[in-house]
Coordinates of C-alpha atoms in Angstrom, one line a residue:
M1 CA 107.7 142.7 103.4
A2 CA 111.4 143.4 104.2
R3 CA 114.3 143.0 101.8
V4 CA 116.7 140.2 103.1
I5 CA 120.4 140.0 102.0
P6 CA 121.6 137.6 100.9
S7 CA 118.5 137.0 98.9
D8 CA 119.3 133.0 98.7
W9 CA 118.9 132.4 102.4
R10 CA 116.1 130.0 101.8
T11 CA 118.4 127.6 100.0
L12 CA 120.6 127.1 102.7
D13 CA 121.0 123.5 104.2
A14 CA 120.9 124.6 107.9
T15 CA 121.0 122.7 111.0
G16 CA 121.0 123.5 114.7
A17 CA 121.6 127.3 115.7
V18 CA 121.7 128.4 112.1
A19 CA 118.5 126.6 111.3
R20 CA 116.9 128.8 114.1
E21 CA 118.4 131.9 112.5
I22 CA 116.8 131.1 109.1
E23 CA 113.5 130.9 111.0
T24 CA 114.0 134.3 112.4
L25 CA 115.0 135.6 109.0
A26 CA 111.4 134.4 107.7
V27 CA 109.9 136.3 110.6
L28 CA 111.7 139.4 110.0
E29 CA 111.1 139.2 106.1
A30 CA 107.2 138.9 106.9
G31 CA 107.0 141.1 109.8
L32 CA 109.1 144.2 109.0
P33 CA 107.8 147.0 106.3
D34 CA 109.2 147.3 102.8
E35 CA 111.6 150.1 103.4
L36 CA 113.6 148.1 105.7
T37 CA 116.6 146.0 104.9
V38 CA 117.6 143.0 106.8
F39 CA 121.4 141.5 106.6
H40 CA 122.2 138.3 108.0
G41 CA 125.5 136.7 109.1
V42 CA 127.6 139.8 109.1
H43 CA 131.0 139.5 110.5
W44 CA 133.7 142.1 111.5
T45 CA 137.3 141.8 112.7
R46 CA 139.8 144.4 114.2
V47 CA 143.0 144.7 115.7
D48 CA 143.2 146.4 119.1
R49 CA 146.8 146.5 120.8
G50 CA 148.0 143.6 119.0
T51 CA 145.0 141.4 119.8
A52 CA 142.3 140.3 117.3
V53 CA 139.1 141.1 118.5
F54 CA 136.2 139.1 116.8
G55 CA 132.7 140.4 116.8
E56 CA 129.7 138.7 115.2
I57 CA 126.0 139.9 114.9
D58 CA 123.3 137.8 113.4
F59 CA 121.1 140.3 112.0
V60 CA 121.4 144.0 110.9
V61 CA 118.5 146.1 110.1
V62 CA 118.9 149.4 108.1
A63 CA 116.4 151.9 107.7
P64 CA 116.1 154.7 105.2
S65 CA 116.8 157.2 107.8
A66 CA 120.2 155.6 108.2
R67 CA 119.3 154.2 111.6
I68 CA 120.7 150.7 112.3
V69 CA 119.5 148.1 114.6
L70 CA 121.8 145.0 115.7
V71 CA 120.1 141.8 116.6
E72 CA 122.1 139.1 118.2
Q73 CA 120.2 135.8 118.4
K74 CA 121.3 133.3 121.1
S75 CA 119.4 130.1 120.7
G76 CA 119.1 127.3 123.1
F77 CA 120.1 127.5 126.9
L78 CA 121.6 130.6 128.6
T79 CA 123.1 130.6 132.1
E80 CA 122.5 133.5 134.4
T81 CA 125.5 134.4 136.6
P82 CA 126.4 137.7 138.8
E83 CA 128.4 138.9 136.0
G84 CA 125.7 138.7 133.5
L85 CA 124.1 136.2 130.9
V86 CA 126.4 133.4 129.6
K87 CA 126.5 131.3 126.6
K88 CA 128.7 128.3 126.4
Y89 CA 130.8 127.8 123.3
S90 CA 132.7 124.5 122.7
G91 CA 133.0 124.2 126.5
K92 CA 133.9 127.8 127.1
D93 CA 131.7 130.3 128.8
K94 CA 131.1 133.8 127.1
L95 CA 129.5 136.9 128.6
V96 CA 126.9 138.0 126.1
A97 CA 127.1 141.6 127.2
V98 CA 130.9 141.8 126.7
Q99 CA 130.3 140.1 123.2
L100 CA 128.0 142.9 122.3
D101 CA 130.2 145.7 123.4
R102 CA 133.3 144.5 121.5
T103 CA 131.0 144.2 118.4
L104 CA 129.7 147.6 118.6
D105 CA 133.2 148.9 119.3
A106 CA 134.3 147.0 116.0
L107 CA 131.3 148.2 114.2
R108 CA 131.8 151.8 114.8
A109 CA 135.4 151.7 114.1
R110 CA 134.8 150.2 110.6
L111 CA 132.1 152.7 109.9
A112 CA 133.9 155.7 110.5
P113 CA 135.5 155.9 107.2
V114 CA 132.1 155.3 105.5
V115 CA 130.1 157.9 107.3
Q116 CA 132.8 160.5 107.4
G117 CA 131.6 162.3 110.4
E118 CA 127.9 162.0 109.8
A119 CA 125.9 160.9 112.8
V120 CA 124.7 157.3 112.9
A121 CA 122.3 155.9 115.4
I122 CA 122.8 152.3 116.3
D123 CA 120.6 150.3 118.6
Y124 CA 121.1 146.7 119.6
L125 CA 118.7 143.9 120.8
L126 CA 119.6 140.4 122.2
Y127 CA 117.1 137.9 121.0
C128 CA 116.7 134.6 123.2
P129 CA 113.8 132.8 121.5
D130 CA 114.3 129.6 123.6
Y131 CA 115.2 131.1 127.1
T132 CA 113.1 133.0 129.6
V133 CA 115.4 135.5 131.6
K134 CA 114.7 135.2 135.4
Q135 CA 116.8 138.2 136.8
F136 CA 116.6 141.1 134.2
G137 CA 118.5 143.3 136.8
T138 CA 121.8 140.9 136.6
A139 CA 121.6 140.0 132.9
G140 CA 124.2 142.5 132.2
L141 CA 121.9 144.3 129.7
P142 CA 119.0 146.8 129.9
P143 CA 115.6 145.0 130.1
E144 CA 114.3 146.8 127.2
R145 CA 117.1 145.4 125.1
I146 CA 116.2 141.8 125.8
I147 CA 113.7 139.9 124.0
D148 CA 113.4 136.3 125.4
E149 CA 111.1 133.3 125.0
R150 CA 108.1 135.3 126.6
S151 CA 108.2 138.4 124.4
R152 CA 109.5 136.6 121.3
E153 CA 106.2 137.6 119.2
R154 CA 107.4 141.4 119.8
L155 CA 110.7 141.1 117.9
C156 CA 109.5 142.8 114.7
A157 CA 107.3 145.4 116.9
R158 CA 110.5 146.2 119.0
I159 CA 112.7 146.7 115.9
R160 CA 109.9 149.0 114.3
E161 CA 110.1 151.0 117.8
A162 CA 113.9 151.2 117.6
L163 CA 113.3 152.7 114.1
P164 CA 111.0 155.6 114.3
E165 CA 109.7 157.3 111.2
E166 CA 112.3 160.1 110.3
A167 CA 113.1 162.0 107.1
P168 CA 115.0 159.6 104.8
R169 CA 118.7 160.0 104.5
E170 CA 119.2 158.1 101.4
V171 CA 122.8 158.9 100.5
L172 CA 123.9 158.0 103.8
A173 CA 121.6 154.9 103.9
H174 CA 122.9 153.8 100.6
K175 CA 126.4 154.0 102.1
L176 CA 125.4 151.8 104.8
R177 CA 123.7 149.3 102.6
R178 CA 126.7 149.1 100.5
F179 CA 129.1 148.8 103.5
F180 CA 127.2 145.7 104.7
E181 CA 126.9 144.1 101.2
N182 CA 130.7 144.3 100.9
E183 CA 131.0 142.9 104.4
L184 CA 129.0 139.8 103.1
Q185 CA 131.1 139.9 100.0
L186 CA 127.8 139.5 98.0
V187 CA 129.3 138.3 95.0
P188 CA 127.4 134.9 95.3
E189 CA 129.2 131.7 95.0
V190 CA 126.6 130.4 92.6
S191 CA 128.5 127.3 91.7
A192 CA 128.0 126.2 95.4
L193 CA 124.2 126.9 95.2
L194 CA 123.4 125.4 91.8
G195 CA 123.5 121.8 93.0
R196 CA 121.5 122.6 96.4
A197 CA 118.9 124.6 94.3
E198 CA 118.5 122.0 91.8
R199 CA 117.9 119.5 94.5
M200 CA 115.6 121.6 96.5
V201 CA 113.4 122.4 93.2
T202 CA 113.2 118.6 92.1
R203 CA 112.2 117.6 95.4
L204 CA 109.5 120.3 95.6
A205 CA 108.3 119.8 91.9
G206 CA 108.2 115.9 92.7
G207 CA 104.9 116.6 94.1
L208 CA 103.0 116.2 90.8
A209 CA 104.9 113.0 90.0
T210 CA 103.9 111.6 93.2
W211 CA 100.2 112.2 93.4
A212 CA 99.5 112.0 89.6
R213 CA 100.6 108.5 89.4
R214 CA 98.4 107.4 92.4
L215 CA 95.5 108.1 90.4
Q216 CA 93.2 105.2 89.2
F217 CA 90.4 105.1 86.5
E218 CA 89.7 103.2 83.3
P219 CA 90.3 104.0 80.7
F220 CA 93.3 105.7 81.9
R221 CA 93.4 109.1 79.8
L222 CA 95.0 111.8 81.9
R223 CA 95.4 115.3 80.6
V224 CA 97.9 117.4 82.9
I225 CA 97.6 121.1 82.3
G226 CA 100.6 122.4 83.9
T227 CA 102.5 125.6 84.2
A228 CA 106.3 125.9 83.4
G229 CA 108.2 124.3 86.2
S230 CA 105.3 122.4 87.9
G231 CA 106.9 119.1 87.4
K232 CA 105.7 117.9 84.2
T233 CA 109.2 116.5 83.0
Q234 CA 109.5 114.7 86.3
L235 CA 106.1 113.3 85.9
A236 CA 107.0 112.1 82.4
L237 CA 110.3 110.5 83.7
A238 CA 108.7 108.7 86.6
V239 CA 106.1 107.2 84.3
L240 CA 108.8 105.8 82.1
Q241 CA 110.8 104.6 85.1
D242 CA 107.6 102.7 86.3
A243 CA 106.9 101.1 83.0
A244 CA 110.5 100.2 82.8
A245 CA 110.5 98.4 86.2
Q246 CA 107.1 96.7 85.5
G247 CA 108.2 95.3 81.9
R248 CA 105.9 97.6 80.0
R249 CA 106.6 99.2 76.6
A250 CA 106.7 102.9 76.9
L251 CA 106.8 105.7 74.4
Y252 CA 107.5 109.5 75.1
V253 CA 106.6 111.8 72.4
C254 CA 106.9 115.7 72.2
F255 CA 106.9 118.2 69.7
N256 CA 110.6 119.8 70.2
R257 CA 113.3 117.7 68.8
P258 CA 116.0 119.5 71.7
L259 CA 113.5 118.5 74.3
A260 CA 113.4 115.0 73.0
D261 CA 117.1 114.6 72.7
H262 CA 117.5 116.1 76.3
L263 CA 114.8 113.3 77.6
A264 CA 116.4 110.6 75.8
Q265 CA 119.4 111.0 78.0
L266 CA 117.5 110.7 81.1
A267 CA 114.9 108.2 80.3
P268 CA 115.5 104.4 81.5
E269 CA 116.8 101.8 79.2
G270 CA 114.0 100.3 77.0
A271 CA 111.7 103.3 76.7
E272 CA 111.5 105.1 73.3
V273 CA 111.7 108.6 73.1
A274 CA 111.4 111.0 70.2
S275 CA 109.7 114.2 68.8
F276 CA 106.6 113.4 66.8
H277 CA 108.5 114.1 63.5
Q278 CA 111.3 111.9 64.6
L279 CA 109.0 109.0 65.4
C280 CA 107.3 109.3 62.0
D281 CA 110.7 109.1 60.5
R282 CA 111.7 106.1 62.3
R283 CA 108.5 104.2 61.6
L284 CA 108.6 105.0 58.0
R285 CA 112.0 104.1 57.4
A286 CA 111.5 100.8 59.3
A287 CA 108.5 100.2 57.0
G288 CA 111.0 100.7 54.0
E289 CA 109.4 104.0 52.8
T290 CA 111.7 106.6 51.6
I291 CA 111.5 110.4 52.6
D292 CA 112.4 113.5 50.7
Y293 CA 113.1 116.2 52.9
R294 CA 113.7 118.5 50.1
A295 CA 110.1 118.9 49.5
T296 CA 108.6 122.0 50.9
D297 CA 105.9 120.2 52.7
A298 CA 108.1 117.3 53.7
F299 CA 106.8 117.2 57.3
E300 CA 103.4 117.4 56.4
Q301 CA 103.7 114.4 54.2
I302 CA 105.6 112.2 56.7
A303 CA 102.7 113.0 59.3
E304 CA 100.1 111.9 56.8
R305 CA 101.7 108.6 55.8
F306 CA 102.6 107.8 59.4
G307 CA 98.8 108.3 60.2
V308 CA 97.9 105.5 57.8
L309 CA 100.9 103.2 58.4
P310 CA 99.8 99.7 59.5
V311 CA 100.4 98.9 63.3
Q312 CA 100.9 95.3 64.2
P313 CA 99.8 94.4 67.7
G314 CA 103.2 93.7 68.9
E315 CA 104.3 97.0 68.0
R316 CA 101.9 98.7 70.2
F317 CA 102.9 100.4 73.6
D318 CA 101.5 100.0 77.1
E319 CA 102.2 103.6 78.2
L320 CA 102.1 106.7 75.9
V321 CA 103.3 110.1 77.1
I322 CA 102.6 113.0 74.9
D323 CA 104.3 116.3 76.0
E324 CA 103.9 119.8 74.7
G325 CA 100.5 118.8 73.9
Q326 CA 99.6 122.4 73.2
D327 CA 101.7 122.3 70.0
F328 CA 100.1 119.1 68.5
Q329 CA 97.6 118.9 65.7
P330 CA 94.6 116.8 65.9
H331 CA 95.4 114.3 63.1
W332 CA 99.0 113.8 65.2
K333 CA 96.9 112.8 68.3
D334 CA 94.9 110.2 66.4
A335 CA 97.9 108.9 64.7
L336 CA 99.8 108.3 67.9
L337 CA 96.8 106.6 69.7
R338 CA 96.8 103.9 67.2
W339 CA 100.2 102.7 68.6
L340 CA 98.6 102.4 72.1
Q341 CA 97.3 99.0 73.5
P342 CA 93.3 98.9 73.9
A343 CA 94.2 99.0 77.8
G344 CA 97.2 101.1 77.5
R345 CA 97.6 104.3 79.7
L346 CA 97.7 107.7 78.0
W347 CA 99.2 110.9 79.6
W348 CA 98.9 114.2 77.8
L349 CA 101.1 116.9 79.1
E350 CA 100.5 120.6 78.0
D351 CA 100.7 124.3 79.3
P352 CA 98.7 126.6 77.0
M353 CA 101.0 129.4 77.7
Q354 CA 103.6 127.7 75.9
R355 CA 101.7 127.4 72.7
L356 CA 104.0 129.3 70.2
Y357 CA 102.3 128.1 66.9
D358 CA 99.1 129.0 65.5
R359 CA 97.1 126.0 66.4
P360 CA 93.8 126.0 68.3
P361 CA 93.5 123.9 71.6
L362 CA 92.6 120.4 71.1
E363 CA 89.5 118.6 72.3
L364 CA 90.1 115.7 74.4
P365 CA 86.8 114.1 75.2
G366 CA 86.9 111.0 77.7
F367 CA 90.0 112.6 79.4
V368 CA 90.4 113.3 83.3
T369 CA 91.9 116.7 83.6
L370 CA 94.6 117.6 86.4
R371 CA 95.7 121.2 86.8
A372 CA 99.1 122.1 88.2
E373 CA 99.4 125.8 88.6
T374 CA 102.6 126.1 90.7
N375 CA 106.0 127.0 89.6
Y376 CA 108.8 125.5 91.5
R377 CA 111.7 126.3 89.1
S378 CA 111.4 129.7 87.8
P379 CA 112.8 132.6 90.6
R380 CA 110.0 134.2 92.6
D381 CA 111.1 137.7 91.5
V382 CA 110.7 136.7 87.8
L383 CA 107.1 135.3 88.1
G384 CA 106.2 138.2 90.1
Y385 CA 107.1 140.5 87.1
L386 CA 105.4 138.3 84.8
N387 CA 102.3 138.0 86.8
R388 CA 102.2 141.8 86.8
L389 CA 102.8 142.1 83.2
L390 CA 100.5 139.6 81.8
A391 CA 97.6 140.1 84.3
L392 CA 96.6 136.4 84.2
A393 CA 93.1 135.3 85.1
Q394 CA 94.9 132.7 87.2
P395 CA 98.3 133.9 88.5
I396 CA 101.1 131.6 88.6
E397 CA 102.0 130.5 91.9
A398 CA 105.6 131.2 92.8
A399 CA 107.2 128.3 95.0
S400 CA 110.8 128.5 94.0
P401 CA 113.6 128.6 96.9
I402 CA 115.2 131.3 94.8
A403 CA 114.2 134.7 94.9
G404 CA 116.3 135.8 91.8
G405 CA 116.4 139.4 92.0
E406 CA 114.9 142.1 89.6
V407 CA 114.7 141.1 86.0
E408 CA 117.7 143.2 84.3
F409 CA 116.7 144.9 81.1
L410 CA 119.0 146.2 78.4
T411 CA 117.9 147.9 75.4
Y412 CA 119.3 148.2 71.8
A413 CA 118.5 150.1 68.6
D414 CA 120.1 148.3 66.0
T415 CA 122.2 145.1 65.3
E416 CA 125.6 146.8 66.4
S417 CA 124.0 147.8 69.6
L418 CA 122.2 144.5 70.0
V419 CA 125.5 142.9 70.2
A420 CA 126.9 145.2 72.5
A421 CA 124.0 144.9 74.8
T422 CA 124.0 141.2 74.9
R423 CA 127.8 141.4 75.6
R424 CA 127.2 143.6 78.5
A425 CA 124.4 141.1 79.8
V426 CA 127.0 138.4 79.5
T427 CA 129.6 140.3 81.6
R428 CA 126.7 141.1 84.2
A429 CA 126.0 137.2 84.4
L430 CA 129.6 136.5 84.9
H431 CA 130.1 139.2 87.5
G432 CA 127.1 137.8 89.3
G433 CA 128.9 134.7 89.9
F434 CA 127.4 132.4 87.0
R435 CA 129.9 130.3 84.8
V436 CA 129.7 130.4 81.1
V437 CA 128.4 126.8 81.2
D438 CA 125.6 127.9 83.5
T439 CA 124.4 130.7 81.1
V440 CA 122.5 130.2 77.9
L441 CA 121.5 132.9 75.2
V442 CA 117.9 132.6 74.2
T443 CA 116.9 134.4 71.2
F444 CA 113.2 135.7 70.8
T445 CA 113.2 135.0 67.1
G446 CA 113.6 131.8 65.3
R447 CA 117.0 130.5 64.1
E448 CA 116.8 131.7 60.5
R449 CA 115.8 135.3 61.5
S450 CA 118.3 135.7 64.3
A451 CA 120.9 138.4 63.8
L452 CA 123.2 136.6 66.2
R453 CA 123.4 133.7 63.7
S454 CA 125.9 135.5 61.8
F455 CA 128.2 135.9 64.7
D456 CA 130.7 133.4 65.9
Q457 CA 131.4 135.0 69.4
I458 CA 130.0 137.5 71.7
G459 CA 133.1 139.6 73.2
P460 CA 135.6 136.8 74.3
H461 CA 133.2 134.0 74.3
R462 CA 132.7 131.6 71.3
L463 CA 129.0 130.8 70.4
K464 CA 127.8 127.2 70.6
S465 CA 124.8 127.2 68.2
W466 CA 123.1 124.2 66.4
Q467 CA 124.4 123.8 62.8
G468 CA 120.8 122.6 61.6
R469 CA 121.8 118.9 61.3
Y470 CA 122.5 115.8 62.9
D471 CA 125.2 113.1 63.0
L472 CA 125.0 109.5 62.0
F473 CA 123.7 108.6 65.6
G474 CA 120.9 111.3 65.4
R475 CA 122.7 113.7 67.7
P476 CA 122.5 117.4 66.9
E477 CA 125.7 118.8 65.7
F478 CA 126.7 122.2 67.5
S479 CA 129.6 124.7 66.5
D480 CA 132.6 124.6 68.7
G481 CA 132.0 127.1 71.3
D482 CA 131.6 127.7 75.2
L483 CA 128.5 130.0 75.3
L484 CA 125.2 128.2 74.3
V485 CA 122.9 130.1 72.1
E486 CA 119.4 128.7 71.4
T487 CA 116.0 130.0 70.2
V488 CA 113.0 130.2 72.4
Y489 CA 111.5 127.6 70.0
R490 CA 114.1 125.1 70.7
F491 CA 114.8 125.8 74.3
K492 CA 111.2 125.3 75.2
G493 CA 111.0 122.6 77.7
Q494 CA 114.5 123.2 79.0
S495 CA 116.2 125.6 81.6
A496 CA 119.4 126.9 82.6
P497 CA 120.6 128.6 85.8
C498 CA 121.1 132.1 84.2
V499 CA 119.3 133.1 81.1
I500 CA 119.8 136.0 78.7
L501 CA 116.8 136.4 76.7
T502 CA 117.9 138.5 73.6
E503 CA 116.6 139.9 70.4
V504 CA 113.3 140.7 72.1
D505 CA 111.5 142.8 69.4
F506 CA 107.9 143.4 68.7
D507 CA 105.4 146.4 67.7
T508 CA 102.7 145.5 69.7
F509 CA 102.4 143.1 73.0
D510 CA 99.9 140.7 71.3
E511 CA 99.2 137.3 72.4
L512 CA 102.1 135.5 70.6
A513 CA 104.6 138.2 72.1
Q514 CA 103.2 137.5 75.4
R515 CA 103.6 133.6 75.3
K516 CA 107.0 133.9 73.8
L517 CA 107.9 135.9 76.9
F518 CA 106.5 133.6 79.1
V519 CA 108.4 130.7 77.7
G520 CA 111.7 132.8 77.7
F521 CA 111.2 134.1 81.0
T522 CA 110.4 130.7 82.7
R523 CA 113.5 129.2 81.3
A524 CA 115.7 130.8 84.0
S525 CA 116.1 128.9 87.4
M526 CA 118.2 131.4 89.2
K527 CA 118.8 134.7 87.1
L528 CA 117.3 136.4 84.1
L529 CA 118.5 139.1 81.9
V530 CA 116.5 140.5 78.9
V531 CA 118.0 142.2 75.8
L532 CA 115.2 144.1 74.1
S533 CA 114.6 146.7 71.3
E534 CA 113.8 150.2 72.3
R535 CA 110.1 149.9 70.6
A536 CA 109.6 146.4 72.6
A537 CA 110.7 148.3 75.7
Q538 CA 108.1 151.0 75.1
A539 CA 105.5 148.4 74.5
L540 CA 106.2 146.6 77.8
L541 CA 106.3 150.3 79.5
A542 CA 102.7 151.0 78.0
R543 CA 101.4 147.7 79.1
A544 CA 102.8 148.3 82.4
Q545 CA 100.8 151.5 82.8
Q546 CA 97.5 150.1 81.9

């Protein structure tokens, strides 16, 4: 499979001729070998005798041998004239052969200072996927350089023929690839892509919410085992919205307080959203009971008291959504079921790979099980690395429109080098086009053990971190900063365009380390950087060599 640049080409909202070029990109990516690099949308300009001459080539293919093949695509109808093939642009006829000649001249002129006298072989092809050339003799181009509607299936084969196997010239090939990357100005305009990528991922992941809500059985007890990014959150919100539209009382309960705070902002009016312990606190206080959080077992106490709290018929819910079920204890489930109407509907959402606490899987007799093993949110390259690293019995299916590029790793030896490596990771993210507000530092450790907790800023960026308390309205209080830092435990269930997973440290790559890496890696929707200790890097290397 060829490497395509820019890598975000699948996210383009393309129509017309551009849409046809995107289709061709998919053909080239699948049909050309790994060692070839395909550039799309490359433009050159030059000034000749006071007149600006503009040339455009749709695809450039660069081989390790430093050979180049240019592919100019002319979609739609062409006209054959005595002077050659003609394409009409905005009412004006342009000879295809003349366009190609000008482009070749412009490219050779621009390449001269790059190759510094080294010979570079440049071939070219005209690709007309919608038109059949009738008179090759008058087309203005050699017949072997034309691929029309009849021979379109041979596009990749013809490119491979033009790039015979030769000894690599990697230094020169690298210069050529850098040249075309610079021509593409490949510092991505990430802010322009965020909205489109998010909309596309939302649409793709919405499949789970669509067909899971069409299931009908009695009693309704549905267990959804869904991997990260499969659409569990969208399903939960859709269930709450359905209940609100039908006048049904709905309750959403999860384990993680930050996830509950996030969902509370999205849920429809009338739906109750809470973490399990947050719900216990609300109901106990409403019943007039006092809570002493100074006790070492305070959370265990409120869970037990909530489990025996009387429930009045009018307090029960018609719809109950339990999220992060992999982190729930059996008596929590029993306590919650008491708040569901006898004919109420129960949705249990979980992902065993995100189980970060030492709790055995729950038995749920009488539940119908639905599995969702496709991740629409995480970049394909990130999931590819995870699948290779974890060697899962059921590999995660990657369906994101974002490739994401290789996972970037930076190592550290001590606290000082940890901060320096994290700062470099932030710099790389910003140079990659991500804004500070699009970037989140996710620490591999808990909040109390994080070495970053003692720092107010990383480089010039002040850290925005949870202060361990809530205001009078139950909202979490954060320090005044611009770069959010969260733990892998608190950020579970959420995501960000660019995630820097830092403070990754472990002796052995045990099951807990694997699950924490899985959670941390799958928080990124576009780009992932990892800052890990030298011993953790060695452990990952040893795992990769197994």
